[in-house]
Amino acid sequence: MTLTNTQIEHAKPKDKPYRLNDGEGLQLEVRVSGARVWIYRYRNPATKKQTILTIGEYPRITLKQARKLVGDAKGLVKEGIDPNNHKQQQRIISKAERFKEVALEWFENRKGAWSQANGEQVMDCLVKDILPYLGEIPMETLSAPDVLQVVRRVEARGALDKASKVKQRIGAVFRYAVATGRVKYNPVPDLAGALQPKPVSHFKALTPASLPDFLKDLAAYKSEIMRSAVQFTLLTLSRSGSVRMAQWSEIDWEAKEWRIPSEHMKMGVAHAIPLATQALNLLERLQPITGHGALIFYTEKRDKPMSSNAMLSVLKRMGWNDRTTIHGFRAVGSSIMYESGFQRHVIEKALAHAERNEVAGAYNYMASYLPERHTLMQWWADYLDNCHRGAKVIPIFSTKVG
């Protein structure tokens, strides 16, 4: 006979605990204290021994709910799973931190070392490609196949570079979780060899031979602000993220330098770029147009930086996007400077490249070669002028300078 709600309500405590059967292994245990607790008697699928699972107390768990929970437990037993072990695992999972919580903590901990543009890229990657799939899952339960599924979603779009970044950032979150005691194991290294190899592609960059045509096409571009942004990037050989965030307050007119704060630099270290006469003239022409705001370059709103693709769209409209990227300016500039005899440490400092040798890096940080770089950047601007005019450009240094 199965139990009824009336029987349960009238079940009074006695000198000893006793049980009322509902069938299918479900019992109501009436304790001396008066508590009425649902239990389920079953055989452990591994040991075959009689085992008891405590379901919960009546009336918080009704008769109908108790029967439903017993049905769930019976399903686990049929699958060879001990309901008590499953219950303990679920309790651990409920207390575990989700991937989202740890990832956001990692981001807050690391963002001070990134430029604003890099920080935006990392957060965009988390929000679009990682958190929708891993965010609500406890860190402790994630495995290499779980991570691989997320990476494969990005690979399926053909974005192999982005897939590599997704794997890298998930791995960084796990390393942080291991370091802070959240998990004991980082599954990401186990994905080695599981990702699609990136096809070898040649970096798109301007060449010395293509510079004259490019400069003439750029000079004919209609938008004054966007044309100036691309020209300024080429004149300074700076990263596009720094140009996007550039503010008038960063221009030292007297020293003829652009002082870029650390938060606008990829490596998170403040940098000064000498401004050639041509770069200063460009800024003077632009000042009546954008000088009323903080930003030097913008597209629609004076207080909002241009998008990361804004200058790339200029190249596309010019018909040059299949031959160069904005970052390609740095490649052609570096190549020409090396071929023209400038010393390596001056060129690398001008490009704000991190010094691989720590001793040399410390020395370069203290001695930033500003006089030599002023000479270099003025020479580069003159070189571009000569290219634009169609003059034959001959390296002016027969010996190394700097």
CSV table of C-alpha atoms in Angstrom, one decimal:
chain,number,residue,atom,x,y,z
A,1,MET,CA,0.0,0.0,0.0
A,2,THR,CA,1.3,3.5,-0.9
A,3,LEU,CA,1.1,6.3,1.6
A,4,THR,CA,-1.4,9.1,1.6
A,5,ASN,CA,-1.0,12.7,2.8
A,6,THR,CA,-3.5,12.0,5.6
A,7,GLN,CA,-1.4,9.1,6.9
A,8,ILE,CA,1.7,11.2,6.8
A,9,GLU,CA,0.1,14.0,8.7
A,10,HIS,CA,-1.1,11.7,11.4
A,11,ALA,CA,2.2,9.9,11.9
A,12,LYS,CA,3.2,10.7,15.5
A,13,PRO,CA,6.6,10.1,17.1
A,14,LYS,CA,7.1,7.0,19.4
A,15,ASP,CA,9.7,5.9,21.8
A,16,LYS,CA,11.8,4.6,18.9
A,17,PRO,CA,12.1,5.7,15.3
A,18,TYR,CA,9.9,3.8,12.8
A,19,ARG,CA,9.3,3.8,9.1
A,20,LEU,CA,6.2,3.9,6.8
A,21,ASN,CA,6.6,2.3,3.4
A,22,ASP,CA,5.4,3.9,0.2
A,23,GLY,CA,6.8,1.3,-2.1
A,24,GLU,CA,9.6,1.3,-4.7
A,25,GLY,CA,12.1,1.7,-1.8
A,26,LEU,CA,10.7,5.0,-0.6
A,27,GLN,CA,10.1,5.2,3.1
A,28,LEU,CA,9.1,7.9,5.6
A,29,GLU,CA,11.1,7.7,8.8
A,30,VAL,CA,9.4,9.1,11.8
A,31,ARG,CA,12.0,10.0,14.4
A,32,VAL,CA,11.6,10.4,18.2
A,33,SER,CA,12.1,14.2,17.8
A,34,GLY,CA,9.0,14.3,15.7
A,35,ALA,CA,10.9,14.9,12.4
A,36,ARG,CA,9.6,13.0,9.4
A,37,VAL,CA,12.3,12.3,6.9
A,38,TRP,CA,12.1,10.7,3.4
A,39,ILE,CA,14.7,8.0,2.7
A,40,TYR,CA,15.3,5.7,-0.3
A,41,ARG,CA,16.5,2.1,0.2
A,42,TYR,CA,18.5,0.7,-2.8
A,43,ARG,CA,21.4,-1.6,-3.6
A,44,ASN,CA,24.6,0.1,-4.4
A,45,PRO,CA,25.3,-0.7,-8.1
A,46,ALA,CA,29.0,-1.3,-7.3
A,47,THR,CA,28.9,-3.2,-4.0
A,48,LYS,CA,25.4,-4.6,-4.3
A,49,LYS,CA,24.9,-3.8,-0.6
A,50,GLN,CA,21.7,-2.3,0.8
A,51,THR,CA,22.2,1.5,1.1
A,52,ILE,CA,20.1,4.4,2.2
A,53,LEU,CA,19.8,7.8,0.5
A,54,THR,CA,18.4,10.6,2.7
A,55,ILE,CA,16.1,12.6,0.4
A,56,GLY,CA,14.8,15.3,2.8
A,57,GLU,CA,12.3,16.3,5.5
A,58,TYR,CA,8.6,16.4,5.2
A,59,PRO,CA,6.7,18.8,4.7
A,60,ARG,CA,9.5,20.7,2.9
A,61,ILE,CA,9.6,17.8,0.5
A,62,THR,CA,6.1,16.6,-0.3
A,63,LEU,CA,5.0,13.1,-1.0
A,64,LYS,CA,4.8,13.9,-4.7
A,65,GLN,CA,8.2,15.4,-4.7
A,66,ALA,CA,9.7,12.5,-2.8
A,67,ARG,CA,8.4,10.1,-5.4
A,68,LYS,CA,9.8,12.2,-8.2
A,69,LEU,CA,13.3,12.3,-6.5
A,70,VAL,CA,13.2,8.5,-5.9
A,71,GLY,CA,12.4,8.0,-9.6
A,72,ASP,CA,15.5,10.1,-10.4
A,73,ALA,CA,17.6,8.1,-8.0
A,74,LYS,CA,16.4,4.8,-9.5
A,75,GLY,CA,17.5,6.1,-12.9
A,76,LEU,CA,21.0,6.7,-11.6
A,77,VAL,CA,21.2,3.2,-10.2
A,78,LYS,CA,20.2,1.7,-13.5
A,79,GLU,CA,23.1,3.7,-15.1
A,80,GLY,CA,25.5,2.2,-12.5
A,81,ILE,CA,25.7,5.5,-10.5
A,82,ASP,CA,25.5,5.5,-6.7
A,83,PRO,CA,22.9,8.3,-5.8
A,84,ASN,CA,24.8,9.1,-2.6
A,85,ASN,CA,28.0,9.8,-4.6
A,86,HIS,CA,26.1,11.8,-7.1
A,87,LYS,CA,24.5,13.9,-4.4
A,88,GLN,CA,27.9,14.6,-2.9
A,89,GLN,CA,29.3,15.6,-6.3
A,90,GLN,CA,26.4,18.0,-6.9
A,91,ARG,CA,27.0,19.6,-3.5
A,92,ILE,CA,30.6,20.2,-4.4
A,93,ILE,CA,29.6,21.6,-7.7
A,94,SER,CA,27.1,24.0,-6.2
A,95,LYS,CA,29.8,25.4,-4.0
A,96,ALA,CA,32.5,25.6,-6.7
A,97,GLU,CA,33.3,28.9,-8.5
A,98,ARG,CA,32.2,29.2,-12.0
A,99,PHE,CA,34.6,29.8,-14.9
A,100,LYS,CA,33.0,33.3,-15.4
A,101,GLU,CA,33.8,34.4,-11.9
A,102,VAL,CA,37.4,33.3,-12.1
A,103,ALA,CA,37.9,34.7,-15.6
A,104,LEU,CA,36.6,38.1,-14.7
A,105,GLU,CA,38.8,38.2,-11.6
A,106,TRP,CA,41.8,37.2,-13.8
A,107,PHE,CA,40.9,40.0,-16.2
A,108,GLU,CA,40.8,42.6,-13.4
A,109,ASN,CA,44.1,41.4,-12.1
A,110,ARG,CA,45.8,41.5,-15.4
A,111,LYS,CA,44.3,44.6,-17.2
A,112,GLY,CA,46.8,47.0,-15.6
A,113,ALA,CA,49.6,45.4,-17.7
A,114,TRP,CA,47.7,45.9,-21.0
A,115,SER,CA,47.0,48.9,-23.1
A,116,GLN,CA,43.3,50.0,-23.3
A,117,ALA,CA,43.0,48.6,-26.8
A,118,ASN,CA,44.5,45.2,-25.7
A,119,GLY,CA,42.2,45.1,-22.7
A,120,GLU,CA,39.2,45.7,-25.0
A,121,GLN,CA,40.3,42.9,-27.3
A,122,VAL,CA,40.6,40.4,-24.4
A,123,MET,CA,37.2,41.3,-22.9
A,124,ASP,CA,35.6,41.1,-26.4
A,125,CYS,CA,37.1,37.6,-26.8
A,126,LEU,CA,35.8,36.5,-23.4
A,127,VAL,CA,32.3,37.9,-23.9
A,128,LYS,CA,31.8,36.6,-27.5
A,129,ASP,CA,33.7,33.4,-27.7
A,130,ILE,CA,34.3,31.9,-24.2
A,131,LEU,CA,31.9,32.9,-21.5
A,132,PRO,CA,28.7,32.0,-23.4
A,133,TYR,CA,29.9,28.4,-23.4
A,134,LEU,CA,32.1,28.0,-20.3
A,135,GLY,CA,30.9,30.9,-18.1
A,136,GLU,CA,28.4,29.0,-15.9
A,137,ILE,CA,30.4,25.8,-15.5
A,138,PRO,CA,32.4,25.2,-12.3
A,139,MET,CA,36.1,25.4,-12.9
A,140,GLU,CA,36.7,22.1,-11.1
A,141,THR,CA,34.5,20.1,-13.6
A,142,LEU,CA,36.0,21.5,-16.8
A,143,SER,CA,38.2,19.2,-18.9
A,144,ALA,CA,40.3,19.3,-22.1
A,145,PRO,CA,37.3,18.2,-24.3
A,146,ASP,CA,35.2,21.0,-22.9
A,147,VAL,CA,37.8,23.5,-23.8
A,148,LEU,CA,38.3,21.9,-27.2
A,149,GLN,CA,34.6,22.3,-28.0
A,150,VAL,CA,34.8,26.0,-27.5
A,151,VAL,CA,37.9,26.4,-29.6
A,152,ARG,CA,36.4,24.2,-32.4
A,153,ARG,CA,33.4,26.6,-32.6
A,154,VAL,CA,35.8,29.4,-33.5
A,155,GLU,CA,37.8,27.1,-35.9
A,156,ALA,CA,34.5,26.3,-37.7
A,157,ARG,CA,34.2,30.0,-38.6
A,158,GLY,CA,37.6,29.8,-40.3
A,159,ALA,CA,39.1,32.1,-37.7
A,160,LEU,CA,42.2,30.1,-36.9
A,161,ASP,CA,44.1,33.0,-35.4
A,162,LYS,CA,41.2,33.8,-33.2
A,163,ALA,CA,40.9,30.1,-32.2
A,164,SER,CA,44.5,30.2,-31.0
A,165,LYS,CA,43.8,33.3,-29.0
A,166,VAL,CA,40.7,31.7,-27.4
A,167,LYS,CA,42.8,28.7,-26.3
A,168,GLN,CA,45.6,31.0,-25.0
A,169,ARG,CA,43.2,33.0,-22.9
A,170,ILE,CA,41.3,30.0,-21.5
A,171,GLY,CA,44.8,28.6,-20.5
A,172,ALA,CA,45.7,31.9,-18.8
A,173,VAL,CA,42.5,31.8,-16.7
A,174,PHE,CA,43.3,28.2,-15.7
A,175,ARG,CA,46.9,29.1,-14.8
A,176,TYR,CA,45.5,31.9,-12.6
A,177,ALA,CA,43.0,29.4,-11.0
A,178,VAL,CA,45.8,27.0,-10.3
A,179,ALA,CA,48.0,29.7,-8.8
A,180,THR,CA,45.1,31.0,-6.5
A,181,GLY,CA,44.1,27.5,-5.3
A,182,ARG,CA,40.8,27.2,-7.2
A,183,VAL,CA,41.8,24.1,-9.2
A,184,LYS,CA,44.7,21.7,-9.2
A,185,TYR,CA,45.0,21.1,-12.9
A,186,ASN,CA,45.1,23.1,-16.1
A,187,PRO,CA,43.7,21.0,-19.0
A,188,VAL,CA,44.6,23.4,-21.8
A,189,PRO,CA,48.1,22.0,-22.4
A,190,ASP,CA,46.5,18.7,-23.2
A,191,LEU,CA,45.1,20.3,-26.4
A,192,ALA,CA,48.5,20.3,-28.0
A,193,GLY,CA,48.2,19.0,-31.5
A,194,ALA,CA,44.4,19.1,-31.4
A,195,LEU,CA,44.0,22.5,-33.1
A,196,GLN,CA,44.0,23.0,-36.8
A,197,PRO,CA,47.4,24.4,-38.0
A,198,LYS,CA,47.3,28.0,-39.2
A,199,PRO,CA,48.1,28.3,-42.9
A,200,VAL,CA,51.4,30.0,-43.7
A,201,SER,CA,50.6,33.5,-45.0
A,202,HIS,CA,52.8,36.3,-46.0
A,203,PHE,CA,52.4,39.5,-43.9
A,204,LYS,CA,50.8,42.2,-46.0
A,205,ALA,CA,52.9,45.3,-46.0
A,206,LEU,CA,53.9,48.2,-48.3
A,207,THR,CA,57.1,47.9,-50.2
A,208,PRO,CA,59.6,50.7,-51.0
A,209,ALA,CA,58.5,50.4,-54.6
A,210,SER,CA,54.8,50.8,-53.8
A,211,LEU,CA,55.2,53.7,-51.4
A,212,PRO,CA,54.9,56.5,-54.1
A,213,ASP,CA,51.6,55.3,-55.5
A,214,PHE,CA,50.2,54.7,-52.0
A,215,LEU,CA,51.1,58.2,-50.8
A,216,LYS,CA,49.5,59.8,-53.8
A,217,ASP,CA,46.3,57.8,-53.3
A,218,LEU,CA,46.3,58.7,-49.7
A,219,ALA,CA,46.8,62.4,-50.3
A,220,ALA,CA,43.7,62.3,-52.5
A,221,TYR,CA,41.5,60.7,-49.8
A,222,LYS,CA,38.6,63.1,-49.0
A,223,SER,CA,38.1,62.8,-45.3
A,224,GLU,CA,40.5,65.2,-43.6
A,225,ILE,CA,40.5,63.5,-40.2
A,226,MET,CA,40.8,59.9,-41.5
A,227,ARG,CA,43.5,60.9,-44.0
A,228,SER,CA,45.4,62.6,-41.3
A,229,ALA,CA,45.1,59.7,-39.0
A,230,VAL,CA,46.6,57.3,-41.6
A,231,GLN,CA,49.3,59.8,-42.5
A,232,PHE,CA,50.2,60.4,-38.9
A,233,THR,CA,50.4,56.7,-38.3
A,234,LEU,CA,52.8,56.3,-41.2
A,235,LEU,CA,54.9,59.3,-40.2
A,236,THR,CA,55.3,58.1,-36.6
A,237,LEU,CA,55.3,54.3,-37.4
A,238,SER,CA,53.2,53.9,-34.3
A,239,ARG,CA,50.6,51.2,-33.5
A,240,SER,CA,47.1,52.0,-34.6
A,241,GLY,CA,45.8,51.5,-31.1
A,242,SER,CA,48.0,54.4,-29.8
A,243,VAL,CA,46.8,56.6,-32.7
A,244,ARG,CA,43.2,55.8,-32.0
A,245,MET,CA,43.6,56.9,-28.4
A,246,ALA,CA,45.9,59.9,-29.0
A,247,GLN,CA,45.0,63.1,-27.2
A,248,TRP,CA,46.0,66.7,-27.8
A,249,SER,CA,47.3,66.9,-24.2
A,250,GLU,CA,49.9,64.2,-25.2
A,251,ILE,CA,51.6,66.5,-27.7
A,252,ASP,CA,54.7,68.3,-26.4
A,253,TRP,CA,55.0,71.1,-29.0
A,254,GLU,CA,58.1,72.6,-27.5
A,255,ALA,CA,60.0,69.3,-27.3
A,256,LYS,CA,58.4,68.2,-30.6
A,257,GLU,CA,57.4,64.9,-29.2
A,258,TRP,CA,54.2,62.8,-28.7
A,259,ARG,CA,54.2,61.5,-25.1
A,260,ILE,CA,52.1,58.3,-25.1
A,261,PRO,CA,50.9,57.2,-21.7
A,262,SER,CA,51.4,53.6,-20.6
A,263,GLU,CA,47.7,52.7,-20.8
A,264,HIS,CA,47.8,53.4,-24.6
A,265,MET,CA,50.8,51.3,-25.3
A,266,LYS,CA,50.8,47.5,-26.1
A,267,MET,CA,53.5,46.7,-23.6
A,268,GLY,CA,52.1,48.9,-20.9
A,269,VAL,CA,55.2,51.2,-20.8
A,270,ALA,CA,55.0,55.0,-21.5
A,271,HIS,CA,56.7,55.9,-24.8
A,272,ALA,CA,57.8,59.2,-26.5
A,273,ILE,CA,57.8,59.5,-30.3
A,274,PRO,CA,59.8,62.4,-31.8
A,275,LEU,CA,57.6,64.4,-34.3
A,276,ALA,CA,59.2,65.4,-37.6
A,277,THR,CA,58.3,68.8,-39.0
A,278,GLN,CA,55.8,67.1,-41.3
A,279,ALA,CA,54.0,65.5,-38.4
A,280,LEU,CA,53.8,68.8,-36.5
A,281,ASN,CA,52.5,70.5,-39.6
A,282,LEU,CA,49.8,67.8,-40.0
A,283,LEU,CA,48.7,68.4,-36.3
A,284,GLU,CA,48.6,72.2,-36.8
A,285,ARG,CA,46.3,71.8,-39.8
A,286,LEU,CA,44.1,69.4,-37.9
A,287,GLN,CA,43.9,71.4,-34.7
A,288,PRO,CA,41.1,73.8,-35.9
A,289,ILE,CA,39.0,70.8,-36.8
A,290,THR,CA,39.4,68.5,-33.7
A,291,GLY,CA,41.3,70.7,-31.3
A,292,HIS,CA,38.1,71.6,-29.4
A,293,GLY,CA,38.0,68.0,-27.9
A,294,ALA,CA,40.4,65.8,-26.1
A,295,LEU,CA,41.0,63.3,-29.0
A,296,ILE,CA,43.1,64.1,-32.0
A,297,PHE,CA,41.4,61.7,-34.3
A,298,TYR,CA,37.8,60.5,-34.2
A,299,THR,CA,35.0,59.6,-36.7
A,300,GLU,CA,31.6,60.6,-35.3
A,301,LYS,CA,31.7,61.6,-31.7
A,302,ARG,CA,34.5,63.9,-30.5
A,303,ASP,CA,34.7,62.1,-27.1
A,304,LYS,CA,34.7,58.5,-28.6
A,305,PRO,CA,37.8,57.0,-30.2
A,306,MET,CA,37.5,55.7,-33.7
A,307,SER,CA,36.9,52.0,-34.1
A,308,SER,CA,39.8,49.5,-34.5
A,309,ASN,CA,38.8,49.0,-38.1
A,310,ALA,CA,38.4,52.7,-39.0
A,311,MET,CA,41.8,53.2,-40.6
A,312,LEU,CA,41.6,49.8,-42.2
A,313,SER,CA,38.4,50.9,-43.9
A,314,VAL,CA,40.4,53.8,-45.4
A,315,LEU,CA,42.8,51.4,-47.0
A,316,LYS,CA,39.8,49.4,-48.3
A,317,ARG,CA,38.2,52.4,-49.9
A,318,MET,CA,41.5,53.3,-51.5
A,319,GLY,CA,41.8,49.8,-52.9
A,320,TRP,CA,45.0,49.0,-50.9
A,321,ASN,CA,43.6,46.6,-48.3
A,322,ASP,CA,44.8,43.6,-50.3
A,323,ARG,CA,48.3,44.9,-50.4
A,324,THR,CA,48.9,46.3,-46.9
A,325,THR,CA,47.6,46.6,-43.4
A,326,ILE,CA,48.0,49.6,-41.1
A,327,HIS,CA,50.5,47.5,-39.1
A,328,GLY,CA,52.3,46.9,-42.4
A,329,PHE,CA,53.5,50.5,-42.2
A,330,ARG,CA,55.9,49.5,-39.4
A,331,ALA,CA,57.3,46.7,-41.4
A,332,VAL,CA,58.2,48.8,-44.4
A,333,GLY,CA,59.5,51.6,-42.3
A,334,SER,CA,61.7,49.2,-40.3
A,335,SER,CA,63.0,47.6,-43.4
A,336,ILE,CA,63.9,50.9,-45.1
A,337,MET,CA,65.6,52.2,-41.9
A,338,TYR,CA,67.8,49.1,-41.6
A,339,GLU,CA,68.8,49.2,-45.2
A,340,SER,CA,69.6,52.9,-44.9
A,341,GLY,CA,72.2,52.3,-42.2
A,342,PHE,CA,70.5,53.3,-39.0
A,343,GLN,CA,71.6,51.2,-35.9
A,344,ARG,CA,69.3,48.5,-34.6
A,345,HIS,CA,68.9,49.8,-31.1
A,346,VAL,CA,67.7,53.2,-32.4
A,347,ILE,CA,65.2,51.6,-34.8
A,348,GLU,CA,63.8,49.2,-32.2
A,349,LYS,CA,63.4,51.9,-29.7
A,350,ALA,CA,61.6,54.0,-32.3
A,351,LEU,CA,59.2,51.2,-32.9
A,352,ALA,CA,58.7,50.6,-29.2
A,353,HIS,CA,59.7,47.0,-29.5
A,354,ALA,CA,60.4,45.1,-26.3
A,355,GLU,CA,64.1,44.3,-25.9
A,356,ARG,CA,64.6,40.5,-25.7
A,357,ASN,CA,67.8,40.9,-23.8
A,358,GLU,CA,66.9,42.1,-20.3
A,359,VAL,CA,70.2,43.9,-19.7
A,360,ALA,CA,70.0,45.7,-23.0
A,361,GLY,CA,66.3,46.4,-22.3
A,362,ALA,CA,67.1,48.1,-19.0
A,363,TYR,CA,69.8,50.1,-20.7
A,364,ASN,CA,67.5,51.2,-23.5
A,365,TYR,CA,64.9,52.1,-21.0
A,366,MET,CA,67.2,54.5,-19.3
A,367,ALA,CA,68.9,55.8,-22.4
A,368,SER,CA,66.0,56.2,-24.9
A,369,TYR,CA,68.1,57.6,-27.7
A,370,LEU,CA,65.8,60.6,-28.2
A,371,PRO,CA,68.4,62.7,-30.1
A,372,GLU,CA,69.1,59.9,-32.5
A,373,ARG,CA,65.4,59.1,-32.9
A,374,HIS,CA,64.7,62.8,-33.6
A,375,THR,CA,67.2,62.5,-36.5
A,376,LEU,CA,65.7,59.2,-37.6
A,377,MET,CA,62.0,60.3,-37.6
A,378,GLN,CA,62.9,63.5,-39.5
A,379,TRP,CA,64.8,61.4,-42.0
A,380,TRP,CA,61.8,59.1,-42.4
A,381,ALA,CA,59.4,62.0,-43.0
A,382,ASP,CA,61.7,63.5,-45.6
A,383,TYR,CA,62.0,60.0,-47.2
A,384,LEU,CA,58.2,59.9,-47.5
A,385,ASP,CA,58.1,63.4,-48.9
A,386,ASN,CA,60.6,62.4,-51.6
A,387,CYS,CA,58.5,59.3,-52.4
A,388,HIS,CA,55.4,61.4,-52.7
A,389,ARG,CA,57.1,63.8,-55.1
A,390,GLY,CA,58.4,61.0,-57.2
A,391,ALA,CA,62.0,61.9,-56.5
A,392,LYS,CA,64.6,59.1,-56.6
A,393,VAL,CA,65.3,58.2,-53.0
A,394,ILE,CA,68.9,57.3,-52.2
A,395,PRO,CA,69.9,56.3,-48.6
A,396,ILE,CA,71.7,59.3,-47.2
A,397,PHE,CA,74.0,57.4,-44.9
A,398,SER,CA,77.0,55.6,-46.2
A,399,THR,CA,77.9,54.6,-42.7
A,400,LYS,CA,75.8,53.6,-39.8
A,401,VAL,CA,74.4,56.4,-37.6
A,402,GLY,CA,72.9,56.5,-34.1
